[in-house]
Amino acid sequence: MAVGAEVFGEVAGDYDDARPGYPPALAEAILAYHGRVPRRLVEVGAHRWPPR
């Protein structure tokens, strides 16, 4: 039986093609908070943007 990561690996390209990019407002909010482009960022999650 395949584990989740193995199954996801089979469709990762499809996911990447279908996943929407981040809205410009998110980058603007990061810049406003940080004052410059940060050297590192973390993934903000797989939530719908904007939230329902």
mmCIF entry with sequence, helices, sheets and N, C-alpha, C, O atoms, coordinates in Angstrom:
data_MODEL
# 
_entry.id   MODEL 
# 
_entity.id                         1 
_entity.type                       polymer 
_entity.pdbx_number_of_molecules   1 
# 
_entity_poly.entity_id                      1 
_entity_poly.type                           'polypeptide(L)' 
_entity_poly.nstd_linkage                   no 
_entity_poly.nstd_monomer                   no 
_entity_poly.pdbx_seq_one_letter_code       MAVGAEVFGEVAGDYDDARPGYPPALAEAILAYHGRVPRRLVEVGAHRWPPR 
_entity_poly.pdbx_seq_one_letter_code_can   MAVGAEVFGEVAGDYDDARPGYPPALAEAILAYHGRVPRRLVEVGAHRWPPR 
_entity_poly.pdbx_strand_id                 A 
# 
loop_
_entity_poly_seq.entity_id 
_entity_poly_seq.num 
_entity_poly_seq.mon_id 
_entity_poly_seq.hetero 
1 1  MET n 
1 2  ALA n 
1 3  VAL n 
1 4  GLY n 
1 5  ALA n 
1 6  GLU n 
1 7  VAL n 
1 8  PHE n 
1 9  GLY n 
1 10 GLU n 
1 11 VAL n 
1 12 ALA n 
1 13 GLY n 
1 14 ASP n 
1 15 TYR n 
1 16 ASP n 
1 17 ASP n 
1 18 ALA n 
1 19 ARG n 
1 20 PRO n 
1 21 GLY n 
1 22 TYR n 
1 23 PRO n 
1 24 PRO n 
1 25 ALA n 
1 26 LEU n 
1 27 ALA n 
1 28 GLU n 
1 29 ALA n 
1 30 ILE n 
1 31 LEU n 
1 32 ALA n 
1 33 TYR n 
1 34 HIS n 
1 35 GLY n 
1 36 ARG n 
1 37 VAL n 
1 38 PRO n 
1 39 ARG n 
1 40 ARG n 
1 41 LEU n 
1 42 VAL n 
1 43 GLU n 
1 44 VAL n 
1 45 GLY n 
1 46 ALA n 
1 47 HIS n 
1 48 ARG n 
1 49 TRP n 
1 50 PRO n 
1 51 PRO n 
1 52 ARG n 
# 
_struct_asym.id          A 
_struct_asym.entity_id   1 
# 
loop_
_struct_conf.conf_type_id 
_struct_conf.id 
_struct_conf.pdbx_PDB_helix_id 
_struct_conf.beg_label_comp_id 
_struct_conf.beg_label_asym_id 
_struct_conf.beg_label_seq_id 
_struct_conf.pdbx_beg_PDB_ins_code 
_struct_conf.end_label_comp_id 
_struct_conf.end_label_asym_id 
_struct_conf.end_label_seq_id 
_struct_conf.pdbx_end_PDB_ins_code 
_struct_conf.beg_auth_comp_id 
_struct_conf.beg_auth_asym_id 
_struct_conf.beg_auth_seq_id 
_struct_conf.end_auth_comp_id 
_struct_conf.end_auth_asym_id 
_struct_conf.end_auth_seq_id 
_struct_conf.pdbx_PDB_helix_class 
_struct_conf.details 
_struct_conf.pdbx_PDB_helix_length 
HELX_P HELX_P1 AA1 GLY A 4  ? ALA A 18 ? GLY A 4  ALA A 18 1 ? 15 
HELX_P HELX_P2 AA2 PRO A 24 ? HIS A 34 ? PRO A 24 HIS A 34 1 ? 11 
# 
_struct_conf_type.id          HELX_P 
_struct_conf_type.criteria    ? 
_struct_conf_type.reference   ? 
# 
loop_
_atom_site.group_PDB 
_atom_site.id 
_atom_site.type_symbol 
_atom_site.label_atom_id 
_atom_site.label_alt_id 
_atom_site.label_comp_id 
_atom_site.label_asym_id 
_atom_site.label_entity_id 
_atom_site.label_seq_id 
_atom_site.pdbx_PDB_ins_code 
_atom_site.Cartn_x 
_atom_site.Cartn_y 
_atom_site.Cartn_z 
_atom_site.occupancy 
_atom_site.B_iso_or_equiv 
_atom_site.pdbx_formal_charge 
_atom_site.auth_seq_id 
_atom_site.auth_comp_id 
_atom_site.auth_asym_id 
_atom_site.auth_atom_id 
_atom_site.pdbx_PDB_model_num 
ATOM 1   N N  . MET A 1 1  ? 0.843   -1.177 0.000   1.00 0.00 ? 1  MET A N  1 
ATOM 2   C CA . MET A 1 1  ? 0.000   0.000  0.000   1.00 0.00 ? 1  MET A CA 1 
ATOM 3   C C  . MET A 1 1  ? 0.890   1.243  0.000   1.00 0.00 ? 1  MET A C  1 
ATOM 4   O O  . MET A 1 1  ? 1.817   1.344  0.803   1.00 0.00 ? 1  MET A O  1 
ATOM 5   N N  . ALA A 1 2  ? 0.608   2.187  -0.900  1.00 0.00 ? 2  ALA A N  1 
ATOM 6   C CA . ALA A 1 2  ? 1.403   3.406  -1.001  1.00 0.00 ? 2  ALA A CA 1 
ATOM 7   C C  . ALA A 1 2  ? 1.032   4.389  0.106   1.00 0.00 ? 2  ALA A C  1 
ATOM 8   O O  . ALA A 1 2  ? -0.131  4.507  0.492   1.00 0.00 ? 2  ALA A O  1 
ATOM 9   N N  . VAL A 1 3  ? 2.036   5.081  0.602   1.00 0.00 ? 3  VAL A N  1 
ATOM 10  C CA . VAL A 1 3  ? 1.774   6.124  1.590   1.00 0.00 ? 3  VAL A CA 1 
ATOM 11  C C  . VAL A 1 3  ? 1.479   7.428  0.858   1.00 0.00 ? 3  VAL A C  1 
ATOM 12  O O  . VAL A 1 3  ? 1.757   7.546  -0.336  1.00 0.00 ? 3  VAL A O  1 
ATOM 13  N N  . GLY A 1 4  ? 0.918   8.406  1.566   1.00 0.00 ? 4  GLY A N  1 
ATOM 14  C CA . GLY A 1 4  ? 0.501   9.660  0.955   1.00 0.00 ? 4  GLY A CA 1 
ATOM 15  C C  . GLY A 1 4  ? 1.577   10.340 0.127   1.00 0.00 ? 4  GLY A C  1 
ATOM 16  O O  . GLY A 1 4  ? 1.304   10.805 -0.980  1.00 0.00 ? 4  GLY A O  1 
ATOM 17  N N  . ALA A 1 5  ? 2.801   10.404 0.649   1.00 0.00 ? 5  ALA A N  1 
ATOM 18  C CA . ALA A 1 5  ? 3.877   11.076 -0.079  1.00 0.00 ? 5  ALA A CA 1 
ATOM 19  C C  . ALA A 1 5  ? 4.178   10.377 -1.393  1.00 0.00 ? 5  ALA A C  1 
ATOM 20  O O  . ALA A 1 5  ? 4.465   11.034 -2.394  1.00 0.00 ? 5  ALA A O  1 
ATOM 21  N N  . GLU A 1 6  ? 4.116   9.064  -1.400  1.00 0.00 ? 6  GLU A N  1 
ATOM 22  C CA . GLU A 1 6  ? 4.386   8.325  -2.637  1.00 0.00 ? 6  GLU A CA 1 
ATOM 23  C C  . GLU A 1 6  ? 3.284   8.587  -3.662  1.00 0.00 ? 6  GLU A C  1 
ATOM 24  O O  . GLU A 1 6  ? 3.568   8.780  -4.844  1.00 0.00 ? 6  GLU A O  1 
ATOM 25  N N  . VAL A 1 7  ? 2.048   8.593  -3.221  1.00 0.00 ? 7  VAL A N  1 
ATOM 26  C CA . VAL A 1 7  ? 0.930   8.853  -4.125  1.00 0.00 ? 7  VAL A CA 1 
ATOM 27  C C  . VAL A 1 7  ? 1.014   10.280 -4.642  1.00 0.00 ? 7  VAL A C  1 
ATOM 28  O O  . VAL A 1 7  ? 0.832   10.514 -5.837  1.00 0.00 ? 7  VAL A O  1 
ATOM 29  N N  . PHE A 1 8  ? 1.287   11.239 -3.762  1.00 0.00 ? 8  PHE A N  1 
ATOM 30  C CA . PHE A 1 8  ? 1.381   12.632 -4.195  1.00 0.00 ? 8  PHE A CA 1 
ATOM 31  C C  . PHE A 1 8  ? 2.491   12.806 -5.224  1.00 0.00 ? 8  PHE A C  1 
ATOM 32  O O  . PHE A 1 8  ? 2.334   13.569 -6.177  1.00 0.00 ? 8  PHE A O  1 
ATOM 33  N N  . GLY A 1 9  ? 3.596   12.118 -5.047  1.00 0.00 ? 9  GLY A N  1 
ATOM 34  C CA . GLY A 1 9  ? 4.701   12.229 -5.987  1.00 0.00 ? 9  GLY A CA 1 
ATOM 35  C C  . GLY A 1 9  ? 4.289   11.899 -7.411  1.00 0.00 ? 9  GLY A C  1 
ATOM 36  O O  . GLY A 1 9  ? 4.850   12.434 -8.367  1.00 0.00 ? 9  GLY A O  1 
ATOM 37  N N  . GLU A 1 10 ? 3.317   11.023 -7.548  1.00 0.00 ? 10 GLU A N  1 
ATOM 38  C CA . GLU A 1 10 ? 2.856   10.633 -8.881  1.00 0.00 ? 10 GLU A CA 1 
ATOM 39  C C  . GLU A 1 10 ? 2.070   11.747 -9.568  1.00 0.00 ? 10 GLU A C  1 
ATOM 40  O O  . GLU A 1 10 ? 2.007   11.785 -10.797 1.00 0.00 ? 10 GLU A O  1 
ATOM 41  N N  . VAL A 1 11 ? 1.478   12.641 -8.808  1.00 0.00 ? 11 VAL A N  1 
ATOM 42  C CA . VAL A 1 11 ? 0.655   13.712 -9.383  1.00 0.00 ? 11 VAL A CA 1 
ATOM 43  C C  . VAL A 1 11 ? 1.187   15.105 -9.043  1.00 0.00 ? 11 VAL A C  1 
ATOM 44  O O  . VAL A 1 11 ? 0.488   16.099 -9.243  1.00 0.00 ? 11 VAL A O  1 
ATOM 45  N N  . ALA A 1 12 ? 2.396   15.184 -8.541  1.00 0.00 ? 12 ALA A N  1 
ATOM 46  C CA . ALA A 1 12 ? 2.945   16.478 -8.127  1.00 0.00 ? 12 ALA A CA 1 
ATOM 47  C C  . ALA A 1 12 ? 2.991   17.474 -9.282  1.00 0.00 ? 12 ALA A C  1 
ATOM 48  O O  . ALA A 1 12 ? 2.704   18.654 -9.082  1.00 0.00 ? 12 ALA A O  1 
ATOM 49  N N  . GLY A 1 13 ? 3.339   17.032 -10.464 1.00 0.00 ? 13 GLY A N  1 
ATOM 50  C CA . GLY A 1 13 ? 3.375   17.922 -11.619 1.00 0.00 ? 13 GLY A CA 1 
ATOM 51  C C  . GLY A 1 13 ? 2.001   18.471 -11.953 1.00 0.00 ? 13 GLY A C  1 
ATOM 52  O O  . GLY A 1 13 ? 1.860   19.657 -12.252 1.00 0.00 ? 13 GLY A O  1 
ATOM 53  N N  . ASP A 1 14 ? 0.983   17.614 -11.906 1.00 0.00 ? 14 ASP A N  1 
ATOM 54  C CA . ASP A 1 14 ? -0.387  18.062 -12.162 1.00 0.00 ? 14 ASP A CA 1 
ATOM 55  C C  . ASP A 1 14 ? -0.825  19.081 -11.116 1.00 0.00 ? 14 ASP A C  1 
ATOM 56  O O  . ASP A 1 14 ? -1.462  20.084 -11.436 1.00 0.00 ? 14 ASP A O  1 
ATOM 57  N N  . TYR A 1 15 ? -0.475  18.808 -9.867  1.00 0.00 ? 15 TYR A N  1 
ATOM 58  C CA . TYR A 1 15 ? -0.818  19.734 -8.783  1.00 0.00 ? 15 TYR A CA 1 
ATOM 59  C C  . TYR A 1 15 ? -0.155  21.088 -9.019  1.00 0.00 ? 15 TYR A C  1 
ATOM 60  O O  . TYR A 1 15 ? -0.799  22.129 -8.886  1.00 0.00 ? 15 TYR A O  1 
ATOM 61  N N  . ASP A 1 16 ? 1.121   21.074 -9.367  1.00 0.00 ? 16 ASP A N  1 
ATOM 62  C CA . ASP A 1 16 ? 1.856   22.309 -9.596  1.00 0.00 ? 16 ASP A CA 1 
ATOM 63  C C  . ASP A 1 16 ? 1.251   23.094 -10.761 1.00 0.00 ? 16 ASP A C  1 
ATOM 64  O O  . ASP A 1 16 ? 1.167   24.320 -10.700 1.00 0.00 ? 16 ASP A O  1 
ATOM 65  N N  . ASP A 1 17 ? 0.829   22.398 -11.818 1.00 0.00 ? 17 ASP A N  1 
ATOM 66  C CA . ASP A 1 17 ? 0.213   23.061 -12.974 1.00 0.00 ? 17 ASP A CA 1 
ATOM 67  C C  . ASP A 1 17 ? -1.137  23.689 -12.622 1.00 0.00 ? 17 ASP A C  1 
ATOM 68  O O  . ASP A 1 17 ? -1.472  24.762 -13.122 1.00 0.00 ? 17 ASP A O  1 
ATOM 69  N N  . ALA A 1 18 ? -1.907  23.024 -11.766 1.00 0.00 ? 18 ALA A N  1 
ATOM 70  C CA . ALA A 1 18 ? -3.266  23.471 -11.462 1.00 0.00 ? 18 ALA A CA 1 
ATOM 71  C C  . ALA A 1 18 ? -3.341  24.450 -10.298 1.00 0.00 ? 18 ALA A C  1 
ATOM 72  O O  . ALA A 1 18 ? -4.312  25.197 -10.179 1.00 0.00 ? 18 ALA A O  1 
ATOM 73  N N  . ARG A 1 19 ? -2.335  24.453 -9.446  1.00 0.00 ? 19 ARG A N  1 
ATOM 74  C CA . ARG A 1 19 ? -2.376  25.288 -8.248  1.00 0.00 ? 19 ARG A CA 1 
ATOM 75  C C  . ARG A 1 19 ? -2.231  26.757 -8.623  1.00 0.00 ? 19 ARG A C  1 
ATOM 76  O O  . ARG A 1 19 ? -1.316  27.125 -9.360  1.00 0.00 ? 19 ARG A O  1 
ATOM 77  N N  . PRO A 1 20 ? -3.132  27.598 -8.119  1.00 0.00 ? 20 PRO A N  1 
ATOM 78  C CA . PRO A 1 20 ? -3.004  29.024 -8.418  1.00 0.00 ? 20 PRO A CA 1 
ATOM 79  C C  . PRO A 1 20 ? -1.812  29.638 -7.691  1.00 0.00 ? 20 PRO A C  1 
ATOM 80  O O  . PRO A 1 20 ? -1.383  29.138 -6.651  1.00 0.00 ? 20 PRO A O  1 
ATOM 81  N N  . GLY A 1 21 ? -1.294  30.702 -8.237  1.00 0.00 ? 21 GLY A N  1 
ATOM 82  C CA . GLY A 1 21 ? -0.188  31.402 -7.591  1.00 0.00 ? 21 GLY A CA 1 
ATOM 83  C C  . GLY A 1 21 ? -0.686  32.226 -6.420  1.00 0.00 ? 21 GLY A C  1 
ATOM 84  O O  . GLY A 1 21 ? -1.883  32.280 -6.140  1.00 0.00 ? 21 GLY A O  1 
ATOM 85  N N  . TYR A 1 22 ? 0.238   32.858 -5.750  1.00 0.00 ? 22 TYR A N  1 
ATOM 86  C CA . TYR A 1 22 ? -0.125  33.698 -4.621  1.00 0.00 ? 22 TYR A CA 1 
ATOM 87  C C  . TYR A 1 22 ? -0.614  35.051 -5.125  1.00 0.00 ? 22 TYR A C  1 
ATOM 88  O O  . TYR A 1 22 ? -0.096  35.557 -6.121  1.00 0.00 ? 22 TYR A O  1 
ATOM 89  N N  . PRO A 1 23 ? -1.592  35.638 -4.462  1.00 0.00 ? 23 PRO A N  1 
ATOM 90  C CA . PRO A 1 23 ? -2.092  36.947 -4.882  1.00 0.00 ? 23 PRO A CA 1 
ATOM 91  C C  . PRO A 1 23 ? -1.055  38.034 -4.584  1.00 0.00 ? 23 PRO A C  1 
ATOM 92  O O  . PRO A 1 23 ? -0.323  37.935 -3.599  1.00 0.00 ? 23 PRO A O  1 
ATOM 93  N N  . PRO A 1 24 ? -0.987  39.059 -5.419  1.00 0.00 ? 24 PRO A N  1 
ATOM 94  C CA . PRO A 1 24 ? -0.037  40.152 -5.178  1.00 0.00 ? 24 PRO A CA 1 
ATOM 95  C C  . PRO A 1 24 ? -0.199  40.778 -3.793  1.00 0.00 ? 24 PRO A C  1 
ATOM 96  O O  . PRO A 1 24 ? 0.780   41.245 -3.212  1.00 0.00 ? 24 PRO A O  1 
ATOM 97  N N  . ALA A 1 25 ? -1.412  40.794 -3.261  1.00 0.00 ? 25 ALA A N  1 
ATOM 98  C CA . ALA A 1 25 ? -1.638  41.389 -1.936  1.00 0.00 ? 25 ALA A CA 1 
ATOM 99  C C  . ALA A 1 25 ? -0.838  40.673 -0.848  1.00 0.00 ? 25 ALA A C  1 
ATOM 100 O O  . ALA A 1 25 ? -0.461  41.292 0.147   1.00 0.00 ? 25 ALA A O  1 
ATOM 101 N N  . LEU A 1 26 ? -0.579  39.395 -1.021  1.00 0.00 ? 26 LEU A N  1 
ATOM 102 C CA . LEU A 1 26 ? 0.203   38.659 -0.021  1.00 0.00 ? 26 LEU A CA 1 
ATOM 103 C C  . LEU A 1 26 ? 1.644   39.160 -0.012  1.00 0.00 ? 26 LEU A C  1 
ATOM 104 O O  . LEU A 1 26 ? 2.210   39.402 1.054   1.00 0.00 ? 26 LEU A O  1 
ATOM 105 N N  . ALA A 1 27 ? 2.234   39.314 -1.185  1.00 0.00 ? 27 ALA A N  1 
ATOM 106 C CA . ALA A 1 27 ? 3.608   39.824 -1.268  1.00 0.00 ? 27 ALA A CA 1 
ATOM 107 C C  . ALA A 1 27 ? 3.676   41.250 -0.716  1.00 0.00 ? 27 ALA A C  1 
ATOM 108 O O  . ALA A 1 27 ? 4.628   41.607 -0.023  1.00 0.00 ? 27 ALA A O  1 
ATOM 109 N N  . GLU A 1 28 ? 2.666   42.058 -1.026  1.00 0.00 ? 28 GLU A N  1 
ATOM 110 C CA . GLU A 1 28 ? 2.632   43.427 -0.517  1.00 0.00 ? 28 GLU A CA 1 
ATOM 111 C C  . GLU A 1 28 ? 2.547   43.445 1.002   1.00 0.00 ? 28 GLU A C  1 
ATOM 112 O O  . GLU A 1 28 ? 3.188   44.277 1.644   1.00 0.00 ? 28 GLU A O  1 
ATOM 113 N N  . ALA A 1 29 ? 1.769   42.544 1.586   1.00 0.00 ? 29 ALA A N  1 
ATOM 114 C CA . ALA A 1 29 ? 1.642   42.476 3.042   1.00 0.00 ? 29 ALA A CA 1 
ATOM 115 C C  . ALA A 1 29 ? 2.962   42.052 3.682   1.00 0.00 ? 29 ALA A C  1 
ATOM 116 O O  . ALA A 1 29 ? 3.338   42.574 4.732   1.00 0.00 ? 29 ALA A O  1 
ATOM 117 N N  . ILE A 1 30 ? 3.658   41.122 3.063   1.00 0.00 ? 30 ILE A N  1 
ATOM 118 C CA . ILE A 1 30 ? 4.963   40.691 3.593   1.00 0.00 ? 30 ILE A CA 1 
ATOM 119 C C  . ILE A 1 30 ? 5.949   41.846 3.547   1.00 0.00 ? 30 ILE A C  1 
ATOM 120 O O  . ILE A 1 30 ? 6.665   42.094 4.517   1.00 0.00 ? 30 ILE A O  1 
ATOM 121 N N  . LEU A 1 31 ? 5.989   42.556 2.420   1.00 0.00 ? 31 LEU A N  1 
ATOM 122 C CA . LEU A 1 31 ? 6.898   43.693 2.302   1.00 0.00 ? 31 LEU A CA 1 
ATOM 123 C C  . LEU A 1 31 ? 6.551   44.797 3.292   1.00 0.00 ? 31 LEU A C  1 
ATOM 124 O O  . LEU A 1 31 ? 7.446   45.401 3.884   1.00 0.00 ? 31 LEU A O  1 
ATOM 125 N N  . ALA A 1 32 ? 5.260   45.067 3.477   1.00 0.00 ? 32 ALA A N  1 
ATOM 126 C CA . ALA A 1 32 ? 4.848   46.108 4.418   1.00 0.00 ? 32 ALA A CA 1 
ATOM 127 C C  . ALA A 1 32 ? 5.247   45.742 5.848   1.00 0.00 ? 32 ALA A C  1 
ATOM 128 O O  . ALA A 1 32 ? 5.661   46.608 6.620   1.00 0.00 ? 32 ALA A O  1 
ATOM 129 N N  . TYR A 1 33 ? 5.125   44.484 6.194   1.00 0.00 ? 33 TYR A N  1 
ATOM 130 C CA . TYR A 1 33 ? 5.467   44.038 7.549   1.00 0.00 ? 33 TYR A CA 1 
ATOM 131 C C  . TYR A 1 33 ? 6.976   44.018 7.762   1.00 0.00 ? 33 TYR A C  1 
ATOM 132 O O  . TYR A 1 33 ? 7.478   44.478 8.788   1.00 0.00 ? 33 TYR A O  1 
ATOM 133 N N  . HIS A 1 34 ? 7.692   43.475 6.775   1.00 0.00 ? 34 HIS A N  1 
ATOM 134 C CA . HIS A 1 34 ? 9.127   43.232 6.930   1.00 0.00 ? 34 HIS A CA 1 
ATOM 135 C C  . HIS A 1 34 ? 9.979   44.438 6.529   1.00 0.00 ? 34 HIS A C  1 
ATOM 136 O O  . HIS A 1 34 ? 11.094  44.605 7.023   1.00 0.00 ? 34 HIS A O  1 
ATOM 137 N N  . GLY A 1 35 ? 9.454   45.274 5.637   1.00 0.00 ? 35 GLY A N  1 
ATOM 138 C CA . GLY A 1 35 ? 10.192  46.458 5.209   1.00 0.00 ? 35 GLY A CA 1 
ATOM 139 C C  . GLY A 1 35 ? 11.135  46.222 4.043   1.00 0.00 ? 35 GLY A C  1 
ATOM 140 O O  . GLY A 1 35 ? 11.666  47.179 3.479   1.00 0.00 ? 35 GLY A O  1 
ATOM 141 N N  . ARG A 1 36 ? 11.349  44.987 3.675   1.00 0.00 ? 36 ARG A N  1 
ATOM 142 C CA . ARG A 1 36 ? 12.200  44.620 2.535   1.00 0.00 ? 36 ARG A CA 1 
ATOM 143 C C  . ARG A 1 36 ? 11.887  43.175 2.173   1.00 0.00 ? 36 ARG A C  1 
ATOM 144 O O  . ARG A 1 36 ? 11.130  42.498 2.869   1.00 0.00 ? 36 ARG A O  1 
ATOM 145 N N  . VAL A 1 37 ? 12.470  42.720 1.093   1.00 0.00 ? 37 VAL A N  1 
ATOM 146 C CA . VAL A 1 37 ? 12.278  41.315 0.714   1.00 0.00 ? 37 VAL A CA 1 
ATOM 147 C C  . VAL A 1 37 ? 13.051  40.448 1.703   1.00 0.00 ? 37 VAL A C  1 
ATOM 148 O O  . VAL A 1 37 ? 14.270  40.583 1.811   1.00 0.00 ? 37 VAL A O  1 
ATOM 149 N N  . PRO A 1 38 ? 12.373  39.566 2.421   1.00 0.00 ? 38 PRO A N  1 
ATOM 150 C CA . PRO A 1 38 ? 13.079  38.706 3.387   1.00 0.00 ? 38 PRO A CA 1 
ATOM 151 C C  . PRO A 1 38 ? 13.964  37.684 2.669   1.00 0.00 ? 38 PRO A C  1 
ATOM 152 O O  . PRO A 1 38 ? 13.695  37.299 1.531   1.00 0.00 ? 38 PRO A O  1 
ATOM 153 N N  . ARG A 1 39 ? 15.002  37.265 3.346   1.00 0.00 ? 39 ARG A N  1 
ATOM 154 C CA . ARG A 1 39 ? 15.904  36.254 2.766   1.00 0.00 ? 39 ARG A CA 1 
ATOM 155 C C  . ARG A 1 39 ? 15.244  34.894 2.714   1.00 0.00 ? 39 ARG A C  1 
ATOM 156 O O  . ARG A 1 39 ? 15.556  34.097 1.829   1.00 0.00 ? 39 ARG A O  1 
ATOM 157 N N  . ARG A 1 40 ? 14.344  34.605 3.633   1.00 0.00 ? 40 ARG A N  1 
ATOM 158 C CA . ARG A 1 40 ? 13.684  33.303 3.688   1.00 0.00 ? 40 ARG A CA 1 
ATOM 159 C C  . ARG A 1 40 ? 12.195  33.476 3.924   1.00 0.00 ? 40 ARG A C  1 
ATOM 160 O O  . ARG A 1 40 ? 11.754  34.419 4.580   1.00 0.00 ? 40 ARG A O  1 
ATOM 161 N N  . LEU A 1 41 ? 11.440  32.553 3.379   1.00 0.00 ? 41 LEU A N  1 
ATOM 162 C CA . LEU A 1 41 ? 10.002  32.491 3.603   1.00 0.00 ? 41 LEU A CA 1 
ATOM 163 C C  . LEU A 1 41 ? 9.610   31.051 3.833   1.00 0.00 ? 41 LEU A C  1 
ATOM 164 O O  . LEU A 1 41 ? 10.353  30.139 3.471   1.00 0.00 ? 41 LEU A O  1 
ATOM 165 N N  . VAL A 1 42 ? 8.476   30.837 4.417   1.00 0.00 ? 42 VAL A N  1 
ATOM 166 C CA . VAL A 1 42 ? 7.934   29.489 4.561   1.00 0.00 ? 42 VAL A CA 1 
ATOM 167 C C  . VAL A 1 42 ? 6.646   29.395 3.760   1.00 0.00 ? 42 VAL A C  1 
ATOM 168 O O  . VAL A 1 42 ? 6.019   30.412 3.465   1.00 0.00 ? 42 VAL A O  1 
ATOM 169 N N  . GLU A 1 43 ? 6.263   28.211 3.417   1.00 0.00 ? 43 GLU A N  1 
ATOM 170 C CA . GLU A 1 43 ? 4.995   27.973 2.724   1.00 0.00 ? 43 GLU A CA 1 
ATOM 171 C C  . GLU A 1 43 ? 3.861   28.387 3.654   1.00 0.00 ? 43 GLU A C  1 
ATOM 172 O O  . GLU A 1 43 ? 3.841   28.012 4.826   1.00 0.00 ? 43 GLU A O  1 
ATOM 173 N N  . VAL A 1 44 ? 2.927   29.156 3.129   1.00 0.00 ? 44 VAL A N  1 
ATOM 174 C CA . VAL A 1 44 ? 1.833   29.630 3.981   1.00 0.00 ? 44 VAL A CA 1 
ATOM 175 C C  . VAL A 1 44 ? 0.683   28.643 4.060   1.00 0.00 ? 44 VAL A C  1 
ATOM 176 O O  . VAL A 1 44 ? -0.255  28.865 4.825   1.00 0.00 ? 44 VAL A O  1 
ATOM 177 N N  . GLY A 1 45 ? 0.722   27.585 3.310   1.00 0.00 ? 45 GLY A N  1 
ATOM 178 C CA . GLY A 1 45 ? -0.305  26.561 3.418   1.00 0.00 ? 45 GLY A CA 1 
ATOM 179 C C  . GLY A 1 45 ? -1.094  26.376 2.141   1.00 0.00 ? 45 GLY A C  1 
ATOM 180 O O  . GLY A 1 45 ? -0.905  27.089 1.155   1.00 0.00 ? 45 GLY A O  1 
ATOM 181 N N  . ALA A 1 46 ? -1.963  25.422 2.183   1.00 0.00 ? 46 ALA A N  1 
ATOM 182 C CA . ALA A 1 46 ? -2.757  25.074 1.013   1.00 0.00 ? 46 ALA A CA 1 
ATOM 183 C C  . ALA A 1 46 ? -4.203  25.503 1.209   1.00 0.00 ? 46 ALA A C  1 
ATOM 184 O O  . ALA A 1 46 ? -5.127  24.778 0.842   1.00 0.00 ? 46 ALA A O  1 
ATOM 185 N N  . HIS A 1 47 ? -4.392  26.660 1.775   1.00 0.00 ? 47 HIS A N  1 
ATOM 186 C CA . HIS A 1 47 ? -5.740  27.170 2.010   1.00 0.00 ? 47 HIS A CA 1 
ATOM 187 C C  . HIS A 1 47 ? -6.212  27.956 0.801   1.00 0.00 ? 47 HIS A C  1 
ATOM 188 O O  . HIS A 1 47 ? -5.416  28.452 0.003   1.00 0.00 ? 47 HIS A O  1 
ATOM 189 N N  . ARG A 1 48 ? -7.505  28.053 0.690   1.00 0.00 ? 48 ARG A N  1 
ATOM 190 C CA . ARG A 1 48 ? -8.097  28.839 -0.392  1.00 0.00 ? 48 ARG A CA 1 
ATOM 191 C C  . ARG A 1 48 ? -7.852  30.319 -0.116  1.00 0.00 ? 48 ARG A C  1 
ATOM 192 O O  . ARG A 1 48 ? -8.007  30.769 1.019   1.00 0.00 ? 48 ARG A O  1 
ATOM 193 N N  . TRP A 1 49 ? -7.468  31.082 -1.146  1.00 0.00 ? 49 TRP A N  1 
ATOM 194 C CA . TRP A 1 49 ? -7.268  32.517 -0.980  1.00 0.00 ? 49 TRP A CA 1 
ATOM 195 C C  . TRP A 1 49 ? -8.166  33.238 -1.941  1.00 0.00 ? 49 TRP A C  1 
ATOM 196 O O  . TRP A 1 49 ? -8.112  32.921 -3.129  1.00 0.00 ? 49 TRP A O  1 
ATOM 197 N N  . PRO A 1 50 ? -8.969  34.158 -1.549  1.00 0.00 ? 50 PRO A N  1 
ATOM 198 C CA . PRO A 1 50 ? -9.181  34.564 -0.158  1.00 0.00 ? 50 PRO A CA 1 
ATOM 199 C C  . PRO A 1 50 ? -10.045 33.540 0.573   1.00 0.00 ? 50 PRO A C  1 
ATOM 200 O O  . PRO A 1 50 ? -10.761 32.760 -0.055  1.00 0.00 ? 50 PRO A O  1 
ATOM 201 N N  . PRO A 1 51 ? -9.973  33.548 1.899   1.00 0.00 ? 51 PRO A N  1 
ATOM 202 C CA . PRO A 1 51 ? -10.786 32.600 2.674   1.00 0.00 ? 51 PRO A CA 1 
ATOM 203 C C  . PRO A 1 51 ? -12.271 32.812 2.397   1.00 0.00 ? 51 PRO A C  1 
ATOM 204 O O  . PRO A 1 51 ? -12.704 33.920 2.080   1.00 0.00 ? 51 PRO A O  1 
ATOM 205 N N  . ARG A 1 52 ? -13.014 31.776 2.516   1.00 0.00 ? 52 ARG A N  1 
ATOM 206 C CA . ARG A 1 52 ? -14.467 31.886 2.313   1.00 0.00 ? 52 ARG A CA 1 
ATOM 207 C C  . ARG A 1 52 ? -15.139 32.507 3.487   1.00 0.00 ? 52 ARG A C  1 
ATOM 208 O O  . ARG A 1 52 ? -16.358 32.674 3.483   1.00 0.00 ? 52 ARG A O  1 
# 
